[in-house]
PDB file of C-alpha atoms and ligand atoms in Angstrom:
ATOM      1  CA  MET A 916     -32.844   2.436 -15.332  1.00 60.00           C
ATOM      2  CA  ARG A 917     -36.344   1.591 -14.282  1.00 69.00           C
ATOM      3  CA  GLU A 918     -38.637   4.533 -13.792  1.00 73.00           C
ATOM      4  CA  GLY A 919     -39.670   5.191 -10.210  1.00 86.00           C
ATOM      5  CA  LEU A 920     -37.023   2.927  -8.722  1.00 91.00           C
ATOM      6  CA  LEU A 921     -35.013   5.760  -7.257  1.00 92.00           C
ATOM      7  CA  GLU A 922     -38.156   7.237  -5.707  1.00 93.00           C
ATOM      8  CA  ILE A 923     -38.974   3.873  -4.125  1.00 94.00           C
ATOM      9  CA  PHE A 924     -35.539   3.777  -2.507  1.00 95.00           C
ATOM     10  CA  HIS A 925     -35.852   7.410  -1.427  1.00 94.00           C
ATOM     11  CA  GLU A 926     -39.187   6.734   0.241  1.00 95.00           C
ATOM     12  CA  SER A 927     -37.835   3.682   2.027  1.00 96.00           C
ATOM     13  CA  TYR A 928     -34.873   5.708   3.164  1.00 96.00           C
ATOM     14  CA  ARG A 929     -37.075   8.466   4.582  1.00 95.00           C
ATOM     15  CA  GLU A 930     -39.207   5.932   6.425  1.00 95.00           C
ATOM     16  CA  LEU A 931     -36.121   4.395   8.044  1.00 94.00           C
ATOM     17  CA  ARG A 932     -34.154   7.574   8.656  1.00 94.00           C
ATOM     18  CA  PRO A 933     -36.532  10.535   8.644  1.00 93.00           C
ATOM     19  CA  ALA A 934     -34.033  12.840  10.339  1.00 93.00           C
ATOM     20  CA  SER A 935     -31.036  12.351   8.081  1.00 92.00           C
ATOM     21  CA  SER A 936     -30.513  13.698   4.602  1.00 91.00           C
ATOM     22  CA  LEU A 937     -30.725  11.540   1.544  1.00 89.00           C
ATOM     23  CA  PRO A 938     -27.412  10.194   0.254  1.00 92.00           C
ATOM     24  CA  GLU A 939     -26.716   9.914  -3.447  1.00 93.00           C
ATOM     25  CA  LEU A 940     -28.000   6.610  -4.768  1.00 93.00           C
ATOM     26  CA  ARG A 941     -26.715   4.482  -7.631  1.00 92.00           C
ATOM     27  CA  ILE A 942     -28.859   1.511  -8.564  1.00 92.00           C
ATOM     28  CA  SER A 943     -28.018  -1.029 -11.233  1.00 87.00           C
ATOM     29  CA  PHE A 944     -29.273  -4.433 -12.298  1.00 84.00           C
ATOM     30  CA  TYR A 945     -26.910  -7.354 -12.627  1.00 79.00           C
ATOM     31  CA  PRO A 946     -27.447 -10.774 -14.151  1.00 71.00           C
ATOM     32  CA  PHE A 947     -26.579 -12.565 -10.957  1.00 60.00           C
ATOM     33  CA  ALA A 948     -26.628 -16.315 -11.330  1.00 54.00           C
ATOM     34  CA  ASN A 949     -28.242 -16.563  -7.949  1.00 58.00           C
ATOM     35  CA  VAL A 950     -30.539 -14.047  -6.421  1.00 64.00           C
ATOM     36  CA  ASN A 951     -28.109 -11.592  -4.989  1.00 76.00           C
ATOM     37  CA  ASN A 952     -28.820  -8.023  -4.051  1.00 87.00           C
ATOM     38  CA  THR A 953     -26.132  -5.910  -2.499  1.00 89.00           C
ATOM     39  CA  ILE A 954     -25.815  -2.500  -0.932  1.00 93.00           C
ATOM     40  CA  ARG A 955     -22.621  -0.643  -0.079  1.00 93.00           C
ATOM     41  CA  LEU A 956     -21.733   2.777   1.141  1.00 93.00           C
ATOM     42  CA  ARG A 957     -18.789   4.300  -0.740  1.00 93.00           C
ATOM     43  CA  GLU A 958     -17.669   7.869  -0.198  1.00 92.00           C
ATOM     44  CA  GLY A 959     -21.103   8.894   0.995  1.00 90.00           C
ATOM     45  CA  ARG A 960     -22.811   7.221  -1.945  1.00 94.00           C
ATOM     46  CA  LEU A 961     -25.149   4.256  -1.654  1.00 94.00           C
ATOM     47  CA  LEU A 962     -24.383   1.694  -4.335  1.00 94.00           C
ATOM     48  CA  VAL A 963     -27.168  -0.800  -4.885  1.00 94.00           C
ATOM     49  CA  ARG A 964     -26.922  -3.811  -7.134  1.00 91.00           C
ATOM     50  CA  LEU A 965     -30.082  -5.720  -7.833  1.00 89.00           C
ATOM     51  CA  SER A 966     -30.484  -9.108  -9.427  1.00 83.00           C
ATOM     52  CA  ASP A 967     -32.054  -8.871 -12.866  1.00 77.00           C
ATOM     53  CA  LEU A 968     -34.731 -11.202 -11.529  1.00 76.00           C
ATOM     54  CA  LEU A 969     -36.147  -8.017 -10.029  1.00 84.00           C
ATOM     55  CA  GLU A 970     -36.098  -6.001 -13.228  1.00 79.00           C
ATOM     56  CA  GLY A 971     -39.754  -6.486 -14.014  1.00 80.00           C
ATOM     57  CA  ALA A 972     -40.930  -6.749 -10.425  1.00 86.00           C
ATOM     58  CA  PRO A 973     -44.020  -4.836  -9.255  1.00 90.00           C
ATOM     59  CA  ASP A 974     -43.444  -1.711  -7.168  1.00 92.00           C
ATOM     60  CA  ALA A 975     -44.517  -3.467  -3.966  1.00 94.00           C
ATOM     61  CA  VAL A 976     -41.689  -6.005  -4.391  1.00 93.00           C
ATOM     62  CA  LEU A 977     -39.162  -3.260  -5.157  1.00 95.00           C
ATOM     63  CA  ARG A 978     -40.353  -1.410  -2.064  1.00 96.00           C
ATOM     64  CA  ALA A 979     -39.765  -4.604  -0.107  1.00 96.00           C
ATOM     65  CA  ILE A 980     -36.200  -5.067  -1.371  1.00 95.00           C
ATOM     66  CA  ALA A 981     -35.438  -1.366  -0.847  1.00 96.00           C
ATOM     67  CA  HIS A 982     -36.614  -1.712   2.740  1.00 96.00           C
ATOM     68  CA  ILE A 983     -34.628  -4.907   3.314  1.00 95.00           C
ATOM     69  CA  LEU A 984     -31.381  -3.528   1.884  1.00 95.00           C
ATOM     70  CA  LEU A 985     -31.608  -0.188   3.658  1.00 96.00           C
ATOM     71  CA  ALA A 986     -32.610  -1.803   6.962  1.00 95.00           C
ATOM     72  CA  LYS A 987     -29.571  -4.081   6.663  1.00 92.00           C
ATOM     73  CA  MET A 988     -27.344  -1.150   5.798  1.00 94.00           C
ATOM     74  CA  TYR A 989     -28.433   0.882   8.800  1.00 94.00           C
ATOM     75  CA  ARG A 990     -28.943  -2.066  11.157  1.00 93.00           C
ATOM     76  CA  ARG A 991     -32.668  -1.634  11.589  1.00 94.00           C
ATOM     77  CA  PRO A 992     -35.140  -4.470  12.102  1.00 94.00           C
ATOM     78  CA  ILE A 993     -36.523  -5.869   8.862  1.00 93.00           C
ATOM     79  CA  ASP A 994     -40.282  -5.751   8.569  1.00 95.00           C
ATOM     80  CA  ARG A 995     -41.657  -9.293   8.339  1.00 94.00           C
ATOM     81  CA  GLY A 996     -44.335  -8.438   5.832  1.00 95.00           C
ATOM     82  CA  GLN A 997     -41.761  -6.901   3.487  1.00 95.00           C
ATOM     83  CA  ALA A 998     -39.425  -9.878   3.878  1.00 93.00           C
ATOM     84  CA  ALA A 999     -42.274 -12.290   3.080  1.00 94.00           C
ATOM     85  CA  ARG A1000     -43.361 -10.269   0.036  1.00 94.00           C
ATOM     86  CA  TYR A1001     -39.832 -10.284  -1.342  1.00 92.00           C
ATOM     87  CA  ARG A1002     -39.278 -14.007  -0.764  1.00 89.00           C
ATOM     88  CA  LYS A1003     -42.578 -14.943  -2.350  1.00 90.00           C
ATOM     89  CA  TYR A1004     -41.821 -12.996  -5.510  1.00 89.00           C
ATOM     90  CA  ILE A1005     -38.272 -14.319  -5.842  1.00 84.00           C
ATOM     91  CA  GLY A1006     -39.419 -17.893  -5.305  1.00 82.00           C
ATOM     92  CA  GLY A1007     -41.823 -17.508  -8.217  1.00 83.00           C
ATOM     93  CA  GLN A1008     -39.230 -15.803 -10.438  1.00 77.00           C
ATOM     94  CA  GLU A1009     -36.688 -18.533  -9.816  1.00 73.00           C
ATOM     95  CA  LEU A1010     -39.209 -21.146 -10.870  1.00 70.00           C
ATOM     96  CA  VAL A1011     -39.925 -19.241 -14.066  1.00 73.00           C
ATOM     97  CA  ARG A1012     -36.222 -18.931 -14.818  1.00 71.00           C
ATOM     98  CA  LYS A1013     -35.573 -22.600 -14.189  1.00 67.00           C
ATOM     99  CA  ALA A1014     -38.465 -23.565 -16.437  1.00 63.00           C
ATOM    100  CA  HIS A1015     -37.056 -21.278 -19.123  1.00 64.00           C
ATOM    101  CA  LEU A1016     -33.595 -22.857 -18.849  1.00 62.00           C
ATOM    102  CA  VAL A1017     -35.040 -26.335 -19.139  1.00 59.00           C
ATOM    103  CA  ARG A1018     -36.967 -25.274 -22.230  1.00 58.00           C
ATOM    104  CA  GLN A1019     -33.807 -23.831 -23.778  1.00 54.00           C
ATOM    105  CA  MET A1020     -31.870 -27.014 -23.137  1.00 54.00           C
ATOM    106  CA  ARG A1021     -34.604 -29.167 -24.605  1.00 55.00           C
ATOM    107  CA  GLY A1022     -34.921 -26.789 -27.534  1.00 54.00           C
ATOM    108  CA  SER A1023     -31.242 -27.107 -28.419  1.00 55.00           C
ATOM    109  CA  LYS A1024     -31.631 -30.876 -28.412  1.00 61.00           C
ATOM    110  CA  ARG A1025     -34.328 -30.780 -31.024  1.00 71.00           C
ATOM    111  CA  LEU A1026     -32.639 -32.718 -33.789  1.00 82.00           C
ATOM    112  CA  ARG A1027     -32.849 -31.789 -37.447  1.00 88.00           C
ATOM    113  CA  PRO A1028     -33.073 -34.232 -40.339  1.00 90.00           C
ATOM    114  CA  ALA A1029     -29.852 -35.940 -41.487  1.00 94.00           C
ATOM    115  CA  LYS A1030     -30.533 -34.942 -45.067  1.00 95.00           C
ATOM    116  CA  GLY A1031     -29.373 -31.399 -45.662  1.00 95.00           C
ATOM    117  CA  ASN A1032     -29.434 -29.308 -48.830  1.00 95.00           C
ATOM    118  CA  PHE A1033     -26.165 -30.781 -50.122  1.00 96.00           C
ATOM    119  CA  TYR A1034     -25.034 -33.592 -47.881  1.00 97.00           C
ATOM    120  CA  ASP A1035     -26.929 -36.458 -46.321  1.00 98.00           C
ATOM    121  CA  LEU A1036     -25.301 -37.249 -42.980  1.00 98.00           C
ATOM    122  CA  ASP A1037     -26.795 -40.751 -42.841  1.00 97.00           C
ATOM    123  CA  SER A1038     -25.059 -41.740 -46.076  1.00 97.00           C
ATOM    124  CA  VAL A1039     -21.824 -39.990 -45.052  1.00 98.00           C
ATOM    125  CA  PHE A1040     -21.935 -42.051 -41.851  1.00 97.00           C
ATOM    126  CA  GLU A1041     -22.685 -45.347 -43.588  1.00 96.00           C
ATOM    127  CA  ASP A1042     -19.974 -44.828 -46.171  1.00 96.00           C
ATOM    128  CA  LEU A1043     -17.351 -44.081 -43.488  1.00 97.00           C
ATOM    129  CA  ASN A1044     -18.668 -46.989 -41.430  1.00 94.00           C
ATOM    130  CA  MET A1045     -17.946 -49.398 -44.306  1.00 93.00           C
ATOM    131  CA  ARG A1046     -14.582 -47.867 -45.218  1.00 95.00           C
ATOM    132  CA  PHE A1047     -13.094 -47.521 -41.744  1.00 94.00           C
ATOM    133  CA  PHE A1048     -15.123 -49.478 -39.195  1.00 91.00           C
ATOM    134  CA  HIS A1049     -16.076 -52.697 -41.054  1.00 89.00           C
ATOM    135  CA  GLY A1050     -19.672 -51.459 -40.850  1.00 89.00           C
ATOM    136  CA  LEU A1051     -19.636 -52.241 -37.141  1.00 90.00           C
ATOM    137  CA  LEU A1052     -20.789 -48.951 -35.678  1.00 89.00           C
ATOM    138  CA  ALA A1053     -24.470 -48.602 -34.933  1.00 89.00           C
ATOM    139  CA  ARG A1054     -25.640 -45.397 -36.512  1.00 92.00           C
ATOM    140  CA  PRO A1055     -26.793 -42.819 -33.957  1.00 91.00           C
ATOM    141  CA  ARG A1056     -29.222 -40.098 -34.909  1.00 91.00           C
ATOM    142  CA  MET A1057     -27.460 -37.836 -37.378  1.00 94.00           C
ATOM    143  CA  SER A1058     -28.467 -34.209 -37.332  1.00 94.00           C
ATOM    144  CA  TRP A1059     -27.413 -30.922 -38.826  1.00 94.00           C
ATOM    145  CA  SER A1060     -27.140 -28.188 -36.193  1.00 90.00           C
ATOM    146  CA  GLN A1061     -29.959 -25.731 -35.936  1.00 85.00           C
ATOM    147  CA  THR A1062     -27.667 -22.764 -36.548  1.00 83.00           C
ATOM    148  CA  LYS A1063     -24.473 -22.315 -38.590  1.00 84.00           C
ATOM    149  CA  THR A1064     -22.119 -22.563 -35.660  1.00 79.00           C
ATOM    150  CA  ARG A1065     -18.382 -22.122 -36.137  1.00 78.00           C
ATOM    151  CA  ARG A1066     -17.610 -22.609 -32.472  1.00 76.00           C
ATOM    152  CA  ILE A1067     -18.653 -26.258 -32.408  1.00 81.00           C
ATOM    153  CA  LEU A1068     -18.133 -27.999 -35.731  1.00 89.00           C
ATOM    154  CA  GLY A1069     -19.513 -31.285 -34.581  1.00 90.00           C
ATOM    155  CA  HIS A1070     -20.297 -33.172 -31.441  1.00 87.00           C
ATOM    156  CA  TYR A1071     -21.412 -36.541 -30.248  1.00 86.00           C
ATOM    157  CA  ASP A1072     -24.055 -36.417 -27.576  1.00 82.00           C
ATOM    158  CA  PRO A1073     -24.111 -39.749 -25.714  1.00 77.00           C
ATOM    159  CA  ALA A1074     -27.191 -38.788 -23.685  1.00 72.00           C
ATOM    160  CA  HIS A1075     -29.258 -38.513 -26.857  1.00 78.00           C
ATOM    161  CA  ASN A1076     -27.122 -40.885 -28.919  1.00 82.00           C
ATOM    162  CA  ALA A1077     -26.820 -38.285 -31.611  1.00 88.00           C
ATOM    163  CA  ILE A1078     -24.099 -36.794 -33.778  1.00 92.00           C
ATOM    164  CA  ILE A1079     -24.720 -33.157 -34.547  1.00 91.00           C
ATOM    165  CA  ILE A1080     -22.736 -31.500 -37.326  1.00 94.00           C
ATOM    166  CA  SER A1081     -22.554 -27.749 -37.844  1.00 93.00           C
ATOM    167  CA  ARG A1082     -24.755 -26.614 -40.691  1.00 94.00           C
ATOM    168  CA  ILE A1083     -21.868 -24.577 -42.150  1.00 94.00           C
ATOM    169  CA  PHE A1084     -20.699 -27.836 -43.765  1.00 96.00           C
ATOM    170  CA  ASP A1085     -23.925 -28.313 -45.675  1.00 96.00           C
ATOM    171  CA  HIS A1086     -22.754 -26.090 -48.504  1.00 95.00           C
ATOM    172  CA  PRO A1087     -21.485 -26.665 -52.081  1.00 94.00           C
ATOM    173  CA  VAL A1088     -18.114 -24.993 -51.414  1.00 94.00           C
ATOM    174  CA  VAL A1089     -17.416 -27.550 -48.685  1.00 96.00           C
ATOM    175  CA  PRO A1090     -15.588 -30.596 -50.080  1.00 96.00           C
ATOM    176  CA  LEU A1091     -16.948 -33.999 -49.133  1.00 97.00           C
ATOM    177  CA  TYR A1092     -13.703 -34.924 -47.369  1.00 97.00           C
ATOM    178  CA  ALA A1093     -14.190 -32.009 -44.932  1.00 96.00           C
ATOM    179  CA  VAL A1094     -17.687 -33.205 -43.988  1.00 97.00           C
ATOM    180  CA  GLU A1095     -16.338 -36.741 -43.773  1.00 98.00           C
ATOM    181  CA  TYR A1096     -13.521 -35.688 -41.511  1.00 97.00           C
ATOM    182  CA  ILE A1097     -15.878 -33.994 -39.028  1.00 96.00           C
ATOM    183  CA  VAL A1098     -18.210 -37.006 -39.051  1.00 97.00           C
ATOM    184  CA  TYR A1099     -15.252 -39.410 -38.794  1.00 97.00           C
ATOM    185  CA  HIS A1100     -14.006 -37.561 -35.705  1.00 95.00           C
ATOM    186  CA  GLU A1101     -17.415 -37.883 -34.059  1.00 94.00           C
ATOM    187  CA  MET A1102     -17.568 -41.567 -35.034  1.00 95.00           C
ATOM    188  CA  LEU A1103     -14.313 -42.053 -33.131  1.00 93.00           C
ATOM    189  CA  HIS A1104     -16.098 -40.635 -30.106  1.00 89.00           C
ATOM    190  CA  LEU A1105     -18.710 -43.346 -30.602  1.00 88.00           C
ATOM    191  CA  LYS A1106     -16.009 -45.967 -30.807  1.00 89.00           C
ATOM    192  CA  HIS A1107     -13.938 -44.629 -27.916  1.00 85.00           C
ATOM    193  CA  PRO A1108     -16.328 -43.728 -25.134  1.00 77.00           C
ATOM    194  CA  VAL A1109     -15.116 -41.008 -22.782  1.00 69.00           C
ATOM    195  CA  LYS A1110     -12.887 -42.407 -20.067  1.00 61.00           C
ATOM    196  CA  LEU A1111     -12.560 -40.886 -16.654  1.00 53.00           C
ATOM    197  CA  ARG A1112      -9.013 -40.129 -15.625  1.00 52.00           C
ATOM    198  CA  GLY A1113      -9.193 -38.868 -12.058  1.00 50.00           C
ATOM    199  CA  SER A1114     -11.859 -36.231 -12.120  1.00 47.00           C
ATOM    200  CA  ARG A1115     -10.830 -34.890 -15.519  1.00 47.00           C
ATOM    201  CA  ARG A1116     -12.593 -36.161 -18.586  1.00 50.00           C
ATOM    202  CA  CYS A1117     -10.079 -37.489 -21.084  1.00 51.00           C
ATOM    203  CA  VAL A1118     -11.970 -36.871 -24.268  1.00 71.00           C
ATOM    204  CA  HIS A1119      -9.290 -37.618 -26.855  1.00 82.00           C
ATOM    205  CA  SER A1120      -7.191 -40.571 -25.772  1.00 83.00           C
ATOM    206  CA  ALA A1121      -3.935 -41.674 -27.397  1.00 86.00           C
ATOM    207  CA  GLU A1122      -5.823 -44.426 -29.296  1.00 88.00           C
ATOM    208  CA  PHE A1123      -8.294 -41.802 -30.442  1.00 90.00           C
ATOM    209  CA  HIS A1124      -5.525 -39.605 -31.861  1.00 91.00           C
ATOM    210  CA  ALA A1125      -3.768 -42.564 -33.480  1.00 94.00           C
ATOM    211  CA  GLU A1126      -6.961 -43.617 -35.211  1.00 94.00           C
ATOM    212  CA  GLU A1127      -7.793 -40.091 -36.278  1.00 94.00           C
ATOM    213  CA  LYS A1128      -4.473 -39.986 -38.168  1.00 95.00           C
ATOM    214  CA  LEU A1129      -5.737 -42.850 -40.347  1.00 95.00           C
ATOM    215  CA  PHE A1130      -8.126 -40.490 -42.098  1.00 96.00           C
ATOM    216  CA  PRO A1131      -6.691 -40.289 -45.652  1.00 94.00           C
ATOM    217  CA  LYS A1132      -7.272 -36.599 -46.349  1.00 95.00           C
ATOM    218  CA  LEU A1133      -6.415 -35.381 -42.862  1.00 95.00           C
ATOM    219  CA  ALA A1134      -4.004 -32.648 -44.006  1.00 95.00           C
ATOM    220  CA  GLU A1135      -6.404 -31.320 -46.661  1.00 95.00           C
ATOM    221  CA  ALA A1136      -9.303 -31.427 -44.238  1.00 95.00           C
ATOM    222  CA  ASN A1137      -7.379 -29.514 -41.576  1.00 93.00           C
ATOM    223  CA  ALA A1138      -6.245 -26.967 -44.170  1.00 94.00           C
ATOM    224  CA  PHE A1139      -9.833 -26.471 -45.259  1.00 93.00           C
ATOM    225  CA  LEU A1140     -11.064 -26.129 -41.672  1.00 91.00           C
ATOM    226  CA  LYS A1141      -8.555 -23.339 -41.047  1.00 89.00           C
ATOM    227  CA  HIS A1142     -10.353 -21.201 -43.614  1.00 83.00           C
ATOM    228  CA  ILE A1143     -13.906 -21.934 -42.665  1.00 80.00           C
TER     229      ILE A1143
HETATM  230 ZN1  LIG B1418     -13.570 -34.631 -30.217  1.00 93.10          ZN
END
């Protein structure tokens, strides 16, 4: 809980309702996706939820939001100056957050070299290309993931024309056929672009599944993946 926040709300309350006694106040910050501040009265208690965009806000801005919420609660006119102060701050914060999100997205797209410590994804790709695709697939950018993710083992990103493989596979205990299987799966995504069926994306079509079964060490690869 931020220091002084309760006092700010108490002061705003006294300004609005000097004659009535202070109710118990509970204030918490929530990671609201949109700027959303709420106030409710429950069993004589005022429950205030503030967007975490306000967590580091200067006192003047917190005074503004306290005034706005309490004025709404008790149906009093909202001071224009306070409303303007609040809106100005939130506008700026939203810009900062958006900029941060964009940076994060770009950051995750920063591709790593294809050559890892144990496996070179470019040569894995080319070898599979010759064995299964008559060398016909154009090689996208091959990249090891930045982190050792288990959630996403591999993915093809059409926007960046890149295949990203989880770094957990770049390890001596990982058999080549397991790396090949993950890359092969992503190569099938290259070969079978995502079709739209209604509004749902059909990512693995029947042809996709049929072709995936052609991978020679499919059973071994799946058995290995279960233990990774
Ligand atoms: Zn897939």
